[in-house]
Amino acid sequence: PLGNGYPEAPDNSLPILIAGGVGIASIFPLAEKLSDKAHLFYGGRNKDELLILDKLRGTVKELAISTDDGSLGEKGTVVDMLNKFLTQHSSLTSQHLIYACGPHPMLEAVSKLALEKGLRGYVSMEESMACGVGACLSCVVKTKDGYKRVCKEGPVFDAEEIIW
Ligand code: FES
């Protein structure tokens, strides 16, 4: 409920949503909004970590699932799966727009991959928050414009803005 939200996807864009584990809670409202325009990549350590799959299948255009242990979907990380997809669809790079939420290492890998492939995108940062109102600075992340508070200036940042 704190801070900003995901920016709108322009009409001519092809949104790619990436969720790791409980990051699906942040991505799901966006998946509902974009519905048949959205490709959703959803990964976790194992199948028990992946939630609301039936609901997701009926919501987005394409749902790609991965688990680290191979218990559901493709074996590997969601970043591996995304990399494969972007390589196969490189002709659409200018239209792809990334929206990601998940653990810090996943967001870092997704952002670096997106930038390397020339894609634009947004990441929703997860940090511990003590006050939630911008006073304690416990939630700061390093950006190109200095430190920013996830609870106030975030949690959603342009992927290019974060210094990992
Ligand atoms: Fe205190 Fe963000 S949680 S400044």
PDB file of C-alpha atoms and ligand atoms in Angstrom:
ATOM      1  CA  PRO A   1       0.000   0.000   0.000  1.00  0.00           C
ATOM      2  CA  LEU A   2       3.014   2.350   0.329  1.00  0.00           C
ATOM      3  CA  GLY A   3       4.721   4.451  -2.349  1.00  0.00           C
ATOM      4  CA  ASN A   4       4.157   4.387  -6.084  1.00  0.00           C
ATOM      5  CA  GLY A   5       2.864   1.724  -8.488  1.00  0.00           C
ATOM      6  CA  TYR A   6       3.847   0.296 -11.863  1.00  0.00           C
ATOM      7  CA  PRO A   7       3.709   2.841 -14.702  1.00  0.00           C
ATOM      8  CA  GLU A   8       1.159   2.220 -17.461  1.00  0.00           C
ATOM      9  CA  ALA A   9       2.210   0.073 -20.420  1.00  0.00           C
ATOM     10  CA  PRO A  10       1.888   2.071 -23.689  1.00  0.00           C
ATOM     11  CA  ASP A  11      -0.676   0.635 -26.133  1.00  0.00           C
ATOM     12  CA  ASN A  12       1.954  -0.564 -28.612  1.00  0.00           C
ATOM     13  CA  SER A  13       4.061  -2.333 -25.965  1.00  0.00           C
ATOM     14  CA  LEU A  14       4.331  -6.044 -25.226  1.00  0.00           C
ATOM     15  CA  PRO A  15       4.510  -6.295 -21.430  1.00  0.00           C
ATOM     16  CA  ILE A  16       6.577  -9.042 -19.877  1.00  0.00           C
ATOM     17  CA  LEU A  17       5.847  -9.664 -16.223  1.00  0.00           C
ATOM     18  CA  ILE A  18       8.372 -11.517 -14.070  1.00  0.00           C
ATOM     19  CA  ALA A  19       7.581 -12.758 -10.590  1.00  0.00           C
ATOM     20  CA  GLY A  20       9.784 -14.668  -8.189  1.00  0.00           C
ATOM     21  CA  GLY A  21       8.136 -16.431  -5.237  1.00  0.00           C
ATOM     22  CA  VAL A  22       5.926 -14.072  -3.240  1.00  0.00           C
ATOM     23  CA  GLY A  23       6.665 -11.334  -5.783  1.00  0.00           C
ATOM     24  CA  ILE A  24       3.507 -12.621  -7.485  1.00  0.00           C
ATOM     25  CA  ALA A  25       1.465 -10.614  -4.952  1.00  0.00           C
ATOM     26  CA  SER A  26       2.776  -7.383  -6.445  1.00  0.00           C
ATOM     27  CA  ILE A  27       2.590  -8.583 -10.057  1.00  0.00           C
ATOM     28  CA  PHE A  28      -0.886 -10.138  -9.957  1.00  0.00           C
ATOM     29  CA  PRO A  29      -2.944  -6.878 -10.070  1.00  0.00           C
ATOM     30  CA  LEU A  30      -0.861  -5.797 -13.059  1.00  0.00           C
ATOM     31  CA  ALA A  31      -1.405  -9.201 -14.718  1.00  0.00           C
ATOM     32  CA  GLU A  32      -5.151  -8.758 -14.258  1.00  0.00           C
ATOM     33  CA  LYS A  33      -5.033  -5.261 -15.713  1.00  0.00           C
ATOM     34  CA  LEU A  34      -2.949  -6.201 -18.757  1.00  0.00           C
ATOM     35  CA  SER A  35      -4.579  -9.653 -19.063  1.00  0.00           C
ATOM     36  CA  ASP A  36      -4.345 -10.941 -22.650  1.00  0.00           C
ATOM     37  CA  LYS A  37      -1.492  -8.538 -23.517  1.00  0.00           C
ATOM     38  CA  ALA A  38       0.791  -9.979 -20.839  1.00  0.00           C
ATOM     39  CA  HIS A  39       3.417 -12.686 -20.845  1.00  0.00           C
ATOM     40  CA  LEU A  40       4.067 -13.814 -17.303  1.00  0.00           C
ATOM     41  CA  PHE A  41       7.242 -15.591 -16.191  1.00  0.00           C
ATOM     42  CA  TYR A  42       6.793 -17.021 -12.743  1.00  0.00           C
ATOM     43  CA  GLY A  43       9.467 -18.918 -10.846  1.00  0.00           C
ATOM     44  CA  GLY A  44      10.181 -20.361  -7.440  1.00  0.00           C
ATOM     45  CA  ARG A  45      12.444 -22.811  -5.682  1.00  0.00           C
ATOM     46  CA  ASN A  46       9.841 -25.606  -5.968  1.00  0.00           C
ATOM     47  CA  LYS A  47       6.208 -26.177  -6.912  1.00  0.00           C
ATOM     48  CA  ASP A  48       4.948 -25.496  -3.391  1.00  0.00           C
ATOM     49  CA  GLU A  49       6.189 -21.931  -3.650  1.00  0.00           C
ATOM     50  CA  LEU A  50       4.084 -21.165  -6.711  1.00  0.00           C
ATOM     51  CA  LEU A  51       0.650 -19.840  -5.859  1.00  0.00           C
ATOM     52  CA  ILE A  52      -2.665 -19.182  -7.642  1.00  0.00           C
ATOM     53  CA  LEU A  53      -1.570 -20.954 -10.824  1.00  0.00           C
ATOM     54  CA  ASP A  54      -5.112 -21.707 -12.014  1.00  0.00           C
ATOM     55  CA  LYS A  55      -6.094 -18.101 -11.601  1.00  0.00           C
ATOM     56  CA  LEU A  56      -2.989 -16.948 -13.474  1.00  0.00           C
ATOM     57  CA  ARG A  57      -3.624 -19.352 -16.372  1.00  0.00           C
ATOM     58  CA  GLY A  58      -7.014 -17.766 -16.940  1.00  0.00           C
ATOM     59  CA  THR A  59      -5.662 -14.245 -16.652  1.00  0.00           C
ATOM     60  CA  VAL A  60      -2.604 -13.726 -18.860  1.00  0.00           C
ATOM     61  CA  LYS A  61      -1.874 -14.456 -22.514  1.00  0.00           C
ATOM     62  CA  GLU A  62       1.086 -16.749 -21.762  1.00  0.00           C
ATOM     63  CA  LEU A  63       2.225 -18.220 -18.481  1.00  0.00           C
ATOM     64  CA  ALA A  64       5.739 -19.685 -18.270  1.00  0.00           C
ATOM     65  CA  ILE A  65       6.691 -21.482 -15.073  1.00  0.00           C
ATOM     66  CA  SER A  66      10.071 -22.499 -13.723  1.00  0.00           C
ATOM     67  CA  THR A  67      11.313 -24.115 -10.542  1.00  0.00           C
ATOM     68  CA  ASP A  68      14.875 -24.489  -9.331  1.00  0.00           C
ATOM     69  CA  ASP A  69      14.331 -28.195  -8.575  1.00  0.00           C
ATOM     70  CA  GLY A  70      12.289 -28.970 -11.702  1.00  0.00           C
ATOM     71  CA  SER A  71       9.209 -30.014  -9.684  1.00  0.00           C
ATOM     72  CA  LEU A  72       7.000 -27.864 -11.932  1.00  0.00           C
ATOM     73  CA  GLY A  73       7.534 -26.192 -15.291  1.00  0.00           C
ATOM     74  CA  GLU A  74      11.010 -25.712 -16.645  1.00  0.00           C
ATOM     75  CA  LYS A  75      13.965 -26.626 -14.420  1.00  0.00           C
ATOM     76  CA  GLY A  76      16.053 -23.543 -13.710  1.00  0.00           C
ATOM     77  CA  THR A  77      15.505 -19.939 -12.812  1.00  0.00           C
ATOM     78  CA  VAL A  78      12.971 -17.532 -14.134  1.00  0.00           C
ATOM     79  CA  VAL A  79      15.879 -15.470 -15.479  1.00  0.00           C
ATOM     80  CA  ASP A  80      17.108 -18.423 -17.590  1.00  0.00           C
ATOM     81  CA  MET A  81      13.611 -18.776 -19.016  1.00  0.00           C
ATOM     82  CA  LEU A  82      13.337 -15.057 -19.701  1.00  0.00           C
ATOM     83  CA  ASN A  83      16.722 -15.014 -21.411  1.00  0.00           C
ATOM     84  CA  LYS A  84      15.637 -17.819 -23.751  1.00  0.00           C
ATOM     85  CA  PHE A  85      12.380 -16.063 -24.585  1.00  0.00           C
ATOM     86  CA  LEU A  86      14.065 -12.715 -25.294  1.00  0.00           C
ATOM     87  CA  THR A  87      16.639 -14.392 -27.517  1.00  0.00           C
ATOM     88  CA  GLN A  88      13.898 -16.177 -29.491  1.00  0.00           C
ATOM     89  CA  HIS A  89      11.851 -12.967 -29.826  1.00  0.00           C
ATOM     90  CA  SER A  90      14.672 -10.504 -30.418  1.00  0.00           C
ATOM     91  CA  SER A  91      12.822  -8.881 -33.326  1.00  0.00           C
ATOM     92  CA  LEU A  92      10.286  -7.534 -30.804  1.00  0.00           C
ATOM     93  CA  THR A  93      12.834  -6.034 -28.401  1.00  0.00           C
ATOM     94  CA  SER A  94      11.733  -2.447 -28.988  1.00  0.00           C
ATOM     95  CA  GLN A  95       8.176  -3.328 -27.902  1.00  0.00           C
ATOM     96  CA  HIS A  96       8.984  -5.445 -24.881  1.00  0.00           C
ATOM     97  CA  LEU A  97       8.542  -3.776 -21.517  1.00  0.00           C
ATOM     98  CA  ILE A  98       9.655  -5.513 -18.336  1.00  0.00           C
ATOM     99  CA  TYR A  99       7.868  -5.442 -14.988  1.00  0.00           C
ATOM    100  CA  ALA A 100       9.515  -7.487 -12.235  1.00  0.00           C
ATOM    101  CA  CYS A 101       9.083  -8.265  -8.562  1.00  0.00           C
ATOM    102  CA  GLY A 102      10.912 -10.850  -6.511  1.00  0.00           C
ATOM    103  CA  PRO A 103      14.008 -11.410  -4.413  1.00  0.00           C
ATOM    104  CA  HIS A 104      16.899  -8.965  -4.773  1.00  0.00           C
ATOM    105  CA  PRO A 105      19.239 -11.317  -6.737  1.00  0.00           C
ATOM    106  CA  MET A 106      16.437 -12.082  -9.207  1.00  0.00           C
ATOM    107  CA  LEU A 107      15.694  -8.399  -9.744  1.00  0.00           C
ATOM    108  CA  GLU A 108      19.360  -7.667 -10.260  1.00  0.00           C
ATOM    109  CA  ALA A 109      19.683 -10.459 -12.833  1.00  0.00           C
ATOM    110  CA  VAL A 110      16.478  -9.432 -14.631  1.00  0.00           C
ATOM    111  CA  SER A 111      17.547  -5.775 -14.767  1.00  0.00           C
ATOM    112  CA  LYS A 112      21.007  -6.583 -16.064  1.00  0.00           C
ATOM    113  CA  LEU A 113      19.563  -8.915 -18.689  1.00  0.00           C
ATOM    114  CA  ALA A 114      16.993  -6.333 -19.776  1.00  0.00           C
ATOM    115  CA  LEU A 115      19.604  -3.594 -20.083  1.00  0.00           C
ATOM    116  CA  GLU A 116      22.019  -5.878 -21.921  1.00  0.00           C
ATOM    117  CA  LYS A 117      19.270  -6.648 -24.462  1.00  0.00           C
ATOM    118  CA  GLY A 118      18.257  -3.004 -24.784  1.00  0.00           C
ATOM    119  CA  LEU A 119      14.868  -3.365 -23.103  1.00  0.00           C
ATOM    120  CA  ARG A 120      13.109  -0.860 -20.881  1.00  0.00           C
ATOM    121  CA  GLY A 121      11.587  -1.942 -17.635  1.00  0.00           C
ATOM    122  CA  TYR A 122      10.612  -1.508 -14.035  1.00  0.00           C
ATOM    123  CA  VAL A 123      11.501  -3.347 -10.860  1.00  0.00           C
ATOM    124  CA  SER A 124       9.551  -3.348  -7.626  1.00  0.00           C
ATOM    125  CA  MET A 125      12.103  -3.448  -4.820  1.00  0.00           C
ATOM    126  CA  GLU A 126      11.565  -5.423  -1.631  1.00  0.00           C
ATOM    127  CA  GLU A 127      13.358  -3.966   1.395  1.00  0.00           C
ATOM    128  CA  SER A 128      12.769  -4.181   5.122  1.00  0.00           C
ATOM    129  CA  MET A 129      10.727  -1.198   6.237  1.00  0.00           C
ATOM    130  CA  ALA A 130      10.709   0.078   9.794  1.00  0.00           C
ATOM    131  CA  CYS A 131       8.572   3.236   9.636  1.00  0.00           C
ATOM    132  CA  GLY A 132       6.924   3.094   6.203  1.00  0.00           C
ATOM    133  CA  VAL A 133       6.551   6.878   6.098  1.00  0.00           C
ATOM    134  CA  GLY A 134       9.939   8.006   4.827  1.00  0.00           C
ATOM    135  CA  ALA A 135      11.531   8.926   8.153  1.00  0.00           C
ATOM    136  CA  CYS A 136      13.857   6.115   9.250  1.00  0.00           C
ATOM    137  CA  LEU A 137      15.835   5.491   6.012  1.00  0.00           C
ATOM    138  CA  SER A 138      15.904   1.730   6.708  1.00  0.00           C
ATOM    139  CA  CYS A 139      14.602   1.003   3.207  1.00  0.00           C
ATOM    140  CA  VAL A 140      17.002   3.013   1.014  1.00  0.00           C
ATOM    141  CA  VAL A 141      18.396   1.691  -2.263  1.00  0.00           C
ATOM    142  CA  LYS A 142      21.300   3.142  -4.220  1.00  0.00           C
ATOM    143  CA  THR A 143      20.301   4.810  -7.492  1.00  0.00           C
ATOM    144  CA  LYS A 144      21.990   6.957 -10.119  1.00  0.00           C
ATOM    145  CA  ASP A 145      20.496   9.977  -8.324  1.00  0.00           C
ATOM    146  CA  GLY A 146      21.715   8.965  -4.870  1.00  0.00           C
ATOM    147  CA  TYR A 147      19.916   6.939  -2.227  1.00  0.00           C
ATOM    148  CA  LYS A 148      16.130   6.665  -2.493  1.00  0.00           C
ATOM    149  CA  ARG A 149      13.520   5.367  -0.060  1.00  0.00           C
ATOM    150  CA  VAL A 150      11.630   2.302  -1.246  1.00  0.00           C
ATOM    151  CA  CYS A 151       8.616   3.288   0.889  1.00  0.00           C
ATOM    152  CA  LYS A 152       8.379   6.805  -0.562  1.00  0.00           C
ATOM    153  CA  GLU A 153      10.138   7.121  -3.935  1.00  0.00           C
ATOM    154  CA  GLY A 154       9.539   3.415  -4.711  1.00  0.00           C
ATOM    155  CA  PRO A 155       8.905   0.584  -4.469  1.00  0.00           C
ATOM    156  CA  VAL A 156       8.843   0.672  -8.275  1.00  0.00           C
ATOM    157  CA  PHE A 157      11.938   2.056  -9.997  1.00  0.00           C
ATOM    158  CA  ASP A 158      13.113   2.256 -13.560  1.00  0.00           C
ATOM    159  CA  ALA A 159      15.454  -0.722 -14.019  1.00  0.00           C
ATOM    160  CA  GLU A 160      18.132   1.621 -15.372  1.00  0.00           C
ATOM    161  CA  GLU A 161      18.048   3.740 -12.235  1.00  0.00           C
ATOM    162  CA  ILE A 162      19.170   1.183  -9.635  1.00  0.00           C
ATOM    163  CA  ILE A 163      22.842   0.652  -8.837  1.00  0.00           C
ATOM    164  CA  TRP A 164      23.096  -3.027  -7.833  1.00  0.00           C
TER     165      TRP A 164
HETATM  166 FE1  FES B   1      11.375   4.200   7.016  1.00  0.00          FE
HETATM  167 FE2  FES B   1      11.256   3.803   4.373  1.00  0.00          FE
HETATM  168  S1  FES B   1      10.677   2.475   5.939  1.00  0.00           S
HETATM  169  S2  FES B   1      12.104   5.482   5.427  1.00  0.00           S
END
